[in-house]
Coordinates of C-alpha atoms in Angstrom, one line a residue:
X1 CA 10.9 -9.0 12.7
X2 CA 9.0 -6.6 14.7
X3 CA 10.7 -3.0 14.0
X4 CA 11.7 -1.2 17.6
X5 CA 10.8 2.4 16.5
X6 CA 7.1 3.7 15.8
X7 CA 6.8 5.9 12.3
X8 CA 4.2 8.5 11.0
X9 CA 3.0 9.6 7.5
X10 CA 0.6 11.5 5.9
X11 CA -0.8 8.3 3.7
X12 CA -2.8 10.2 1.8
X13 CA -1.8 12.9 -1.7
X14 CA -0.9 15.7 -0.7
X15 CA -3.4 19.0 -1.4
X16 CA -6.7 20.2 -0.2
X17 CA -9.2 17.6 -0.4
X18 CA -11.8 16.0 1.2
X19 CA -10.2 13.6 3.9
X20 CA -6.7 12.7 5.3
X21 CA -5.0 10.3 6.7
X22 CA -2.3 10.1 9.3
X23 CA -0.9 6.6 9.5
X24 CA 1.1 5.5 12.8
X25 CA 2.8 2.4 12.7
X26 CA 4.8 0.3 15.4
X27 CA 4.9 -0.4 19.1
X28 CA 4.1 2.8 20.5
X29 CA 1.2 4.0 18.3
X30 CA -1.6 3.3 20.7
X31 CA 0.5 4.7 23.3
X32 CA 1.2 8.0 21.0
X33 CA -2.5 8.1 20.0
X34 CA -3.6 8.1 23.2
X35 CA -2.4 11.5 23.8
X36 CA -3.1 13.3 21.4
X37 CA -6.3 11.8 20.1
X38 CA -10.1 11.6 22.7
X39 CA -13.0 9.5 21.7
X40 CA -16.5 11.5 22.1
X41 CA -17.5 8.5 24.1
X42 CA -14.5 9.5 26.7
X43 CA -13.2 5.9 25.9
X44 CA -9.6 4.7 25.6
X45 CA -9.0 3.4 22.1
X46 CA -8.0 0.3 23.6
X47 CA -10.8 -0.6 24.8
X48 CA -12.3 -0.5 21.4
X49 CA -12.2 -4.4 19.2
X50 CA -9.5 -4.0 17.2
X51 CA -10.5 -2.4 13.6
X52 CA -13.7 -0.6 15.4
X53 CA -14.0 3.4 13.6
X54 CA -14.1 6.2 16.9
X55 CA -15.3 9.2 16.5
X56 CA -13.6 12.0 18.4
X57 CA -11.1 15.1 18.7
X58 CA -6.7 15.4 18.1
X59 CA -6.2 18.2 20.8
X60 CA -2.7 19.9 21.1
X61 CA -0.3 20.0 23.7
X62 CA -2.6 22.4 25.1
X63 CA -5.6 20.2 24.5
X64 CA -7.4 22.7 22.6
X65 CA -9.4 20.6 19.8
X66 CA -7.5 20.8 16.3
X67 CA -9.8 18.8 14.2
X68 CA -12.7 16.4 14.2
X69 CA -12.2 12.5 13.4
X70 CA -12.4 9.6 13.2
X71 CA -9.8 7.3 13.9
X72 CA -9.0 3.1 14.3
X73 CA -6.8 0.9 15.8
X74 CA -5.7 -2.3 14.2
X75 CA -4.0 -4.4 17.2
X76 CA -1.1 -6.5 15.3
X77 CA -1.0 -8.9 13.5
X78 CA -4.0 -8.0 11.6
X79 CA -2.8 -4.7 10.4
X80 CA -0.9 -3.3 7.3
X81 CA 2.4 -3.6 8.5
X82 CA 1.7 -6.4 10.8
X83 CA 2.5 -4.2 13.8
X84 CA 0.0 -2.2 15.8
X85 CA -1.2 0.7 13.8
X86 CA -3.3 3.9 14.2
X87 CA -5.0 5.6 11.2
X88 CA -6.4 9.1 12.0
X89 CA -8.7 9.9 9.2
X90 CA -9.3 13.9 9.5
X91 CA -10.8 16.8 6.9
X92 CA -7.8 17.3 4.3
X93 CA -6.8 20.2 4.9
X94 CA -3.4 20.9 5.1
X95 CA -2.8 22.6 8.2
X96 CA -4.9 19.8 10.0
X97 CA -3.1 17.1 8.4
X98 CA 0.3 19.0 8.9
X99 CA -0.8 19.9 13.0
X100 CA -1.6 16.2 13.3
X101 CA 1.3 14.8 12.1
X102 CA 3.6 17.3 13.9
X103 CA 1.8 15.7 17.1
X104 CA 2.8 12.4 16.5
X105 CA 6.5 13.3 16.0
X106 CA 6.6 15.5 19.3
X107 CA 4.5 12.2 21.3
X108 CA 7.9 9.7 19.7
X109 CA 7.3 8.7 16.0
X110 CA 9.8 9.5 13.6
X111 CA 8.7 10.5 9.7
X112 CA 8.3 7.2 7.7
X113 CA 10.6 6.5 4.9
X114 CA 9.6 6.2 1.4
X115 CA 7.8 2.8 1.1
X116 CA 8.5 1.9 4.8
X117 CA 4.8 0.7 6.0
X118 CA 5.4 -1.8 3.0
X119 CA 8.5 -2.9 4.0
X120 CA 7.9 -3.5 7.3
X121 CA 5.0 -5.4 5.9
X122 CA 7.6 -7.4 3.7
X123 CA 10.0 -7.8 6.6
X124 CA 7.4 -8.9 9.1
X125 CA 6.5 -11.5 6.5
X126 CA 3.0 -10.8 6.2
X127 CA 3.4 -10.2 2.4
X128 CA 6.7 -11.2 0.1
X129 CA 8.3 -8.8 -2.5
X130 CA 6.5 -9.5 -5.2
X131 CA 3.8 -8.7 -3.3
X132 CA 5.0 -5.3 -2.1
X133 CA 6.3 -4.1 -5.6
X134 CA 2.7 -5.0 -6.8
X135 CA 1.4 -2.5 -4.5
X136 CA 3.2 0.7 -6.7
X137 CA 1.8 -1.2 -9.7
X138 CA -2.0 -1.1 -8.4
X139 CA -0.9 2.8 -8.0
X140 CA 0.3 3.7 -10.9
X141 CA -2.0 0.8 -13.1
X142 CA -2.8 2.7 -16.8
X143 CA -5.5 0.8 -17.7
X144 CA -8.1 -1.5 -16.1
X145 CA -6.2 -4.9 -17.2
X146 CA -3.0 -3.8 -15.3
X147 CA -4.7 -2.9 -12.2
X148 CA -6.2 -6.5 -12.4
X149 CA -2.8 -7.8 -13.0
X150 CA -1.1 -5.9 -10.0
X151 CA -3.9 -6.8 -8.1
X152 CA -3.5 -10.8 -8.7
X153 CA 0.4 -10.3 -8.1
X154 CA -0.9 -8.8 -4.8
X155 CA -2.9 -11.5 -4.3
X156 CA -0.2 -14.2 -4.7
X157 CA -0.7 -15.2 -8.0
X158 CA 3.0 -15.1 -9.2
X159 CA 4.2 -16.2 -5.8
X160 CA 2.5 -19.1 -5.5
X161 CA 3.8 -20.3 -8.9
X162 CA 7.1 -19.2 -8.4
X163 CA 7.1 -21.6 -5.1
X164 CA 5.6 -24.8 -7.0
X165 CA 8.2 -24.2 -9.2
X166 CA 11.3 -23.7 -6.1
X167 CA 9.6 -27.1 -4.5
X168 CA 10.7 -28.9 -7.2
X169 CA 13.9 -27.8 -8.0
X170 CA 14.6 -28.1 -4.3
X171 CA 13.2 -31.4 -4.7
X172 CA 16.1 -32.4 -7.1
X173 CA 18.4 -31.0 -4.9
X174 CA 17.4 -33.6 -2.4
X175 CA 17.5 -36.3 -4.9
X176 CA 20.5 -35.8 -6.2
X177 CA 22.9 -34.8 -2.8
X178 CA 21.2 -38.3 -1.8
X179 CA 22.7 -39.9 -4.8
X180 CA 25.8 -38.2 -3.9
X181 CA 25.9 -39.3 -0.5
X182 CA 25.0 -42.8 -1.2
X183 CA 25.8 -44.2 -4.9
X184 CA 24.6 -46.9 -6.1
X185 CA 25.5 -47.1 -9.6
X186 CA 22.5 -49.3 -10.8
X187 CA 20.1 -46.3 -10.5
X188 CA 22.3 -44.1 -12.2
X189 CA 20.3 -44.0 -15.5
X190 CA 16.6 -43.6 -13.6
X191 CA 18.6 -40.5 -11.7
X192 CA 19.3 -39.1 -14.7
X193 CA 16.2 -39.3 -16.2
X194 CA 13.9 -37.8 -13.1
X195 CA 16.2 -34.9 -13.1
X196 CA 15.8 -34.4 -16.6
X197 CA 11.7 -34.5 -16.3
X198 CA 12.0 -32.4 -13.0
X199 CA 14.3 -30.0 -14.8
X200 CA 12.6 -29.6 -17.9
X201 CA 9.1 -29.0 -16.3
X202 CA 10.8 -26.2 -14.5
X203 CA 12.2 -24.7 -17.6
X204 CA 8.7 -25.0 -19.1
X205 CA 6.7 -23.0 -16.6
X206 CA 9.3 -20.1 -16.5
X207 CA 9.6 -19.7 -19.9
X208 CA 5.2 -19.4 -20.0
X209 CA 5.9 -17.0 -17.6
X210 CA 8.2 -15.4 -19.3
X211 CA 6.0 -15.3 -22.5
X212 CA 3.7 -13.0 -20.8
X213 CA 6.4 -10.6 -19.8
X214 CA 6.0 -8.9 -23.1
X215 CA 2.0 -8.3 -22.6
X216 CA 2.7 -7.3 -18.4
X217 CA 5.4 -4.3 -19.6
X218 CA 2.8 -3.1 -22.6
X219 CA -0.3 -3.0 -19.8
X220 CA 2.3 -1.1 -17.4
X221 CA 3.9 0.7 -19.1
X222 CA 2.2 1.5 -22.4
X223 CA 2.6 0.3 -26.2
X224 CA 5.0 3.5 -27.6
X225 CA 3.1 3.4 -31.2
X226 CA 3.7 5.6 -33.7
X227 CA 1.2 6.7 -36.6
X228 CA 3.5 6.8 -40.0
X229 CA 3.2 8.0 -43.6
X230 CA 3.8 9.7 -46.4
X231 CA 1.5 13.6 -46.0
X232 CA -2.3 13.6 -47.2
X233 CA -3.0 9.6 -46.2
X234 CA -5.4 9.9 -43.3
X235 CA -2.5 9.6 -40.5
X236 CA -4.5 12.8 -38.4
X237 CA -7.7 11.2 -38.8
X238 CA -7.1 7.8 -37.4
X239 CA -5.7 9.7 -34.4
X240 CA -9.1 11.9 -34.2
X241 CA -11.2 8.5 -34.5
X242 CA -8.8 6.1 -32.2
X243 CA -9.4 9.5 -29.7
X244 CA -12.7 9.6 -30.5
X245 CA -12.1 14.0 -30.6
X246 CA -10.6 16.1 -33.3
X247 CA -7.5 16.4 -31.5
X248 CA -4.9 16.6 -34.6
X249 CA -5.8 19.7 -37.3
X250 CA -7.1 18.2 -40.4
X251 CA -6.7 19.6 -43.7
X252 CA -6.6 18.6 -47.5
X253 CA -3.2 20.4 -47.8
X254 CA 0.1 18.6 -47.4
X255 CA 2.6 19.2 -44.4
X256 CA -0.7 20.2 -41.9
X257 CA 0.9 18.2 -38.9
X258 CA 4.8 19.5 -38.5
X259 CA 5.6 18.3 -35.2
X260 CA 5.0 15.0 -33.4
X261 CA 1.5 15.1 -31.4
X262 CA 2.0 12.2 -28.7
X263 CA -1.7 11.2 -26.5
X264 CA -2.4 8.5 -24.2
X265 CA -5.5 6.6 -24.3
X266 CA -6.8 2.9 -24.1
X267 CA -7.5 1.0 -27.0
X268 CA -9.0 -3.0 -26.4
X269 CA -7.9 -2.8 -23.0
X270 CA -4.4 -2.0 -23.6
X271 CA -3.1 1.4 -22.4
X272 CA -1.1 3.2 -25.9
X273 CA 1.4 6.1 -25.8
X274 CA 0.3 7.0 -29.2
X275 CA 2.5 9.5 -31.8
X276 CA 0.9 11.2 -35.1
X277 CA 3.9 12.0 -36.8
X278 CA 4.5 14.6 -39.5
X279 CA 4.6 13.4 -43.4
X280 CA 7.4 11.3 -44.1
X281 CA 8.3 12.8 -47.9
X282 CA 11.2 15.1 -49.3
X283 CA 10.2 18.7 -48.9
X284 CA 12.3 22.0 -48.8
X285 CA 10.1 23.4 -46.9
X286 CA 12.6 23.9 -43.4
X287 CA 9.7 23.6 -40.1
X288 CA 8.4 20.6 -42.1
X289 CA 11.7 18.8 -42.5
X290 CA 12.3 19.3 -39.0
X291 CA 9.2 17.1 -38.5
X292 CA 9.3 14.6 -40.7
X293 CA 13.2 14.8 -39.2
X294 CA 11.7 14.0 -35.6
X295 CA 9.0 11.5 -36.8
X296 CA 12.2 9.3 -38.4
X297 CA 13.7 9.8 -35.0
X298 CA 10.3 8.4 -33.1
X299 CA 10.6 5.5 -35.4
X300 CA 13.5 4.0 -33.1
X301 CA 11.8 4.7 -29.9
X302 CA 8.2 3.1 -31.0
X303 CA 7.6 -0.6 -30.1
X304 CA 4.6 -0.8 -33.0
X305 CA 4.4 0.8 -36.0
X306 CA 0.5 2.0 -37.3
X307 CA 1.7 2.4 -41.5
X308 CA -1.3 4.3 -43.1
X309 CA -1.2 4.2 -46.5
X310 CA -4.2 5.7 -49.5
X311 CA -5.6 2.3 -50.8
X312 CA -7.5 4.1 -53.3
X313 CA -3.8 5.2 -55.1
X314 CA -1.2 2.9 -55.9
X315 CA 2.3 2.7 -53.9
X316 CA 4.6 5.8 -54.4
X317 CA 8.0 6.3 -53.9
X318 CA 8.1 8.1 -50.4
X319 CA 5.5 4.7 -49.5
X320 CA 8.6 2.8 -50.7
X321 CA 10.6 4.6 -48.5
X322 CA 8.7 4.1 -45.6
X323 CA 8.4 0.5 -45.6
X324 CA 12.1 0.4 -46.3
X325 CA 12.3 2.5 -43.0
X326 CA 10.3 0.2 -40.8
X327 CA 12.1 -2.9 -42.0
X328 CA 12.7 -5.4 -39.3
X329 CA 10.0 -3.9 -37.0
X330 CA 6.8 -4.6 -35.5
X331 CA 4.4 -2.7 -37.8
X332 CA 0.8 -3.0 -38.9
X333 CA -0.2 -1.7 -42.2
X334 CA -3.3 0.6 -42.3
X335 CA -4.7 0.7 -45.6
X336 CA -7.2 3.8 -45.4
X337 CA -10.0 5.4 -47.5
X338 CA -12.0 2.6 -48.2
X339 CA -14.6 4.8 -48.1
X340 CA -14.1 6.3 -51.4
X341 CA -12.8 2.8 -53.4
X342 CA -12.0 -0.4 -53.1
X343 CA -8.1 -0.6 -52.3
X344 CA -5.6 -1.5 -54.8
X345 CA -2.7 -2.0 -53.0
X346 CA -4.2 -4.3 -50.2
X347 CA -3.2 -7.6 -52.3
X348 CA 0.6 -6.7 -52.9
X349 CA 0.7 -5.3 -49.1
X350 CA -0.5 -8.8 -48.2
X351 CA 2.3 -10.5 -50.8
X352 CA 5.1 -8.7 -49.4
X353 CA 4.1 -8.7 -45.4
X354 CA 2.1 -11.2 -43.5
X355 CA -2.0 -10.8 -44.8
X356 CA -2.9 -10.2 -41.1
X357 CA -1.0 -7.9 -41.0
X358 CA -2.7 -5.5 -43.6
X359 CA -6.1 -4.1 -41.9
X360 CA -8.6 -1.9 -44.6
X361 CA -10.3 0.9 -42.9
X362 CA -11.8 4.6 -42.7
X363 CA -10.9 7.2 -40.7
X364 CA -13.8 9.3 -42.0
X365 CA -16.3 6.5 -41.2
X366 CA -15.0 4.1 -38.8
X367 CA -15.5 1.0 -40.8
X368 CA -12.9 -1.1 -39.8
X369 CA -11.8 0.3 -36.9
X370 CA -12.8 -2.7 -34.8
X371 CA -10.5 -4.7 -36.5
X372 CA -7.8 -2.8 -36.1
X373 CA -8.3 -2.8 -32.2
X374 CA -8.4 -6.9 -32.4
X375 CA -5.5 -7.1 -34.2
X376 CA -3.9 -4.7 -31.4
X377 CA -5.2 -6.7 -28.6
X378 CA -3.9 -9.8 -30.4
X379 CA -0.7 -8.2 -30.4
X380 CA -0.4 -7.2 -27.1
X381 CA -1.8 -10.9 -25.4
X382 CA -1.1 -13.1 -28.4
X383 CA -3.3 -15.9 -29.9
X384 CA -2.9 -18.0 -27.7
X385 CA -3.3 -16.9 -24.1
X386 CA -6.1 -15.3 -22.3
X387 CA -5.9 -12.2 -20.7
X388 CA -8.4 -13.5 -17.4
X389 CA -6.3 -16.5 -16.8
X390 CA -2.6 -16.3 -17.7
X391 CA 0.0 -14.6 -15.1
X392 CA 1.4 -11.3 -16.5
X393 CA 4.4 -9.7 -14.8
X394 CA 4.8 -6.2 -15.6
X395 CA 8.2 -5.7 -13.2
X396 CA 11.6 -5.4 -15.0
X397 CA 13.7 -6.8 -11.9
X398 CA 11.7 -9.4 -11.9
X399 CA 11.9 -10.2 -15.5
X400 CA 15.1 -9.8 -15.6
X401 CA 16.0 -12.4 -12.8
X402 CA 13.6 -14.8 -14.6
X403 CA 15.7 -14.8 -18.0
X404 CA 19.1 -15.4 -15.7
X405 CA 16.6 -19.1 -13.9
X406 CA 16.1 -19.9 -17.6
X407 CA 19.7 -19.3 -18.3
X408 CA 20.7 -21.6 -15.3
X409 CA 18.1 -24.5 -15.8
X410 CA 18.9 -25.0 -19.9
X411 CA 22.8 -25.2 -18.1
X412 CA 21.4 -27.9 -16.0
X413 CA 19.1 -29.6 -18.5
X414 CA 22.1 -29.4 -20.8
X415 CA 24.3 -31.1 -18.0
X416 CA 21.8 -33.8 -17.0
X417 CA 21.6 -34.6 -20.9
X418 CA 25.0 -35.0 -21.1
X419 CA 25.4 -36.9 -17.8
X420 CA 27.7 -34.4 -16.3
X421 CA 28.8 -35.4 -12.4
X422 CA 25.7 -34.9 -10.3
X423 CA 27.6 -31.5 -8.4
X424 CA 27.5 -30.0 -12.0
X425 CA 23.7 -30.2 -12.0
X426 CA 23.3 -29.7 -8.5
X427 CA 25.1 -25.9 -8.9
X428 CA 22.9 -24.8 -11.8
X429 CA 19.7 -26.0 -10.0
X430 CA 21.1 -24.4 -6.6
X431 CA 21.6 -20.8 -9.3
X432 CA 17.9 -21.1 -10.2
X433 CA 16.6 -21.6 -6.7
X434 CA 17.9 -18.8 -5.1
X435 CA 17.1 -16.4 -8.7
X436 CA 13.5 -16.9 -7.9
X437 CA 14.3 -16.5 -4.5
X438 CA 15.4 -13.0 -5.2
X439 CA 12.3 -12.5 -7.1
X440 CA 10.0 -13.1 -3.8
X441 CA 12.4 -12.1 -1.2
X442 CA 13.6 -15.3 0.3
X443 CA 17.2 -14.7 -0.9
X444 CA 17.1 -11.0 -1.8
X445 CA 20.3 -9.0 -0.3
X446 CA 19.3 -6.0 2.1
X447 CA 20.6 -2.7 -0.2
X448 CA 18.4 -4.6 -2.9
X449 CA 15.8 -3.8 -0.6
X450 CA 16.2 -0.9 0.2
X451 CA 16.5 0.4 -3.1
X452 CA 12.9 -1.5 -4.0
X453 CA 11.1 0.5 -1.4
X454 CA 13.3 3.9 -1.8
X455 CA 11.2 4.2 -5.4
X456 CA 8.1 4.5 -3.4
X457 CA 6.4 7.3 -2.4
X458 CA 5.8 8.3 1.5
X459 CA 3.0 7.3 3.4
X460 CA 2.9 3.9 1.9

């Protein structure tokens, strides 16, 4: 699906730098470049291999020389976009990059949309849409495991499972419009139960990839965790030593943090949008009940909860309070100070919540830091699955249309359990083929589309 008209982009972020890049794309690109760009060789780019760097000169309408570059043709299909494209690769300055550009428009491109190069790359097939949404991911990847994971998904990781998966639910299709077509009642009960096994497979790999949806958001996104307590426990430390920098104020004085102090960093691998929030106790004072007012108010937004807690005193009331708060969410109690004596809550924390749960550290010393960034990493991947070989998917849409195929394939497993007439199964199966569908592209509507690629940012 070769597009008729030839776009233009600056490709790379805008702003003085050291190099840019001026990306033409389409049917007329070599035909644009070619008057506005001359190879120091005096050499048509055409007569360059394809993918071969020229040195040389953009001149203006004038042909006065504008800038010095180098610049490469990439003869379709073996480009970007699958089309043919031109990559001018000047300094990065901005009135070079913006003269250049203006010279392609003038010679017949048009400005590129946002995420156009992509979607032509989608709609010329060279790549599917999970492929093309991966490519924002490898942008915007927080941490060094999410790159990896966008990467993979660029790579075809989650395509090629999502098309074993489509071959054989298109494979019961077959089976059972056969059936359809030409009964014979005395293989009714081996139909049933090869749809069932074909069915139930299905269900099985979606809902493993589904189980990793969970870890690909956290490693996209961010684990929102917020530090909680009652004042004086050691909740400013553990920020300072999880920063590894005295970043919250410190003091042996209650109330010292009266606002919520929110950092990023990467703990075990896994990005954390991490909150130190004010004292959680009754005060009068009116600043610091307008903190501890906003760290109840985090509380609801947080996906994890780091509890600190003294270990070398025993549980007081506005403790109490606080684990009444965090009933019913994911929290990790943070029994701190074990530097000065053995804990003496760490046993009843363990009765009342899980034991692995409960983690004995310093702030002042680190001891037991280590474990407390296992446990988070446990958290984030779970026991079971490794990070270097499961597939991760870190997009919402796609998630999303995931749940609805596991949805529609229980409906069918149901149906084929309860030997419902063979069109019953066949719509249900015919639901989850074209969900996944959606996922890669194959049955996604246009102003889905357009919407995917209108989130993307120019030049790519």
């Amino acid at each position: 699906m070769i597009q008729e008209d030839t776009i233009s982009a600056v490709t790379t972020a805008p702003g003085n730098a050291a190099i840019g890049i001026v990306r033409i794309s389409g049917a007329d690109a070599l035909q644009i470049a070619d008057k506005m760009f001359f190879a120091a060789s005096g050499k048509k780019l055409e007569t360059y291999p394809s993918h071969t760097m020229v040195y040389g000169f953009v001149r203006d309408r004038e042909e006065r020389d504008i800038d010095e570059v180098l610049t490469v043709y990439m003869k379709a299909p073996r480009s970007y976009t699958a089309e043919d494209v031109i990559e001018i690769q000047c300094h990065g300055g901005m009135q070079s990059i913006r003269q250049i550009l203006a010279l392609t428009y003038y010679y017949g491109a048009r400005p590129a949309e946002p995420g156009e190069f992509t979607k032509r790359a989608f709609l010329n097939g060279r790549i599917d849409l999970v492929q093309a949404e991966s490519v924002m991911d490898i942008i915007n990847s927080k941490s060094a495991a999410a790159l990896k994971i966008a990467v993979q998904q660029q790579e075809g990781f989650l395509s090629k499972k999502l098309k074993e998966v489509r071959r054989k639910l298109r494979d019961v299709i077959v089976h059972l419009e056969a059936v359809i077509d030409y009964p014979e009642e005395d293989i009714e009960d081996v139909t049933y139960n090869e749809v069932k096994n074909s069915i139930s497979e299905a269900e099985e790999e979606v809902s493993v990839l589904l189980e990793g949806a969970h870890t690909g958001k956290i490693l996209k996104e961010g684990l929102r965790t917020a530090i909680i307590g009652r004042p004086n426990v050691g909740k400013s430390s553990l920020l300072n030593t999880l920063l590894k920098e005295d970043r919250a104020l410190v003091s042996e004085y209650e109330g010292t943090t009266r606002d919520v102090i929110e950092e990023q960093l990467v703990i075990g691998g896994v990005p954390v949008l991490l909150a130190d929030t004010a004292g959680i106790h009754d005060t009068k004072d009116f600043v610091e009940k307008l903190g501890v007012e906003r760290s109840r108010a985090f509380l609801d937004k947080a996906e994890l909860i780091l509890v600190v807690l003294d270990g070398t005193q025993p549980l007081t009331s506005d403790d109490e309070t606080i684990l009444a708060a965090i009933k019913g969410k994911n929290a990790v109690f943070v029994v701190n100070k074990t530097d000065l004596a053995e804990s003496i809550i760490t046993k009843t924390l363990a009765e009342r919540f899980s034991s692995g749960n409960v983690i004995e550290i310093s702030a002042k010393t680190k001891e037991g830091i280590d474990r407390l960034e296992s446990w988070l990493k446990e958290y984030v991947y779970g026991s079971s699955r490794q990070s270097e070989e499961e597939i991760y998917i870190q997009n919402e849409r796609q998630i999303n249309l995931l749940r609805q195929t596991a949805d529609s394939l229980k409906d069918a497993l149901e149906a084929a359990e309860n030997r419902l007439p063979y069109d019953c199964l066949t719509i249900d199966v015919d639901r989850a083929l074209t969900l996944m569908g959606e996922i890669t592209g194959e049955t996604v509507r246009d102003e889905i589309i357009n919407e995917i690629f209108a989130r993307f940012c120019v030049g790519k």
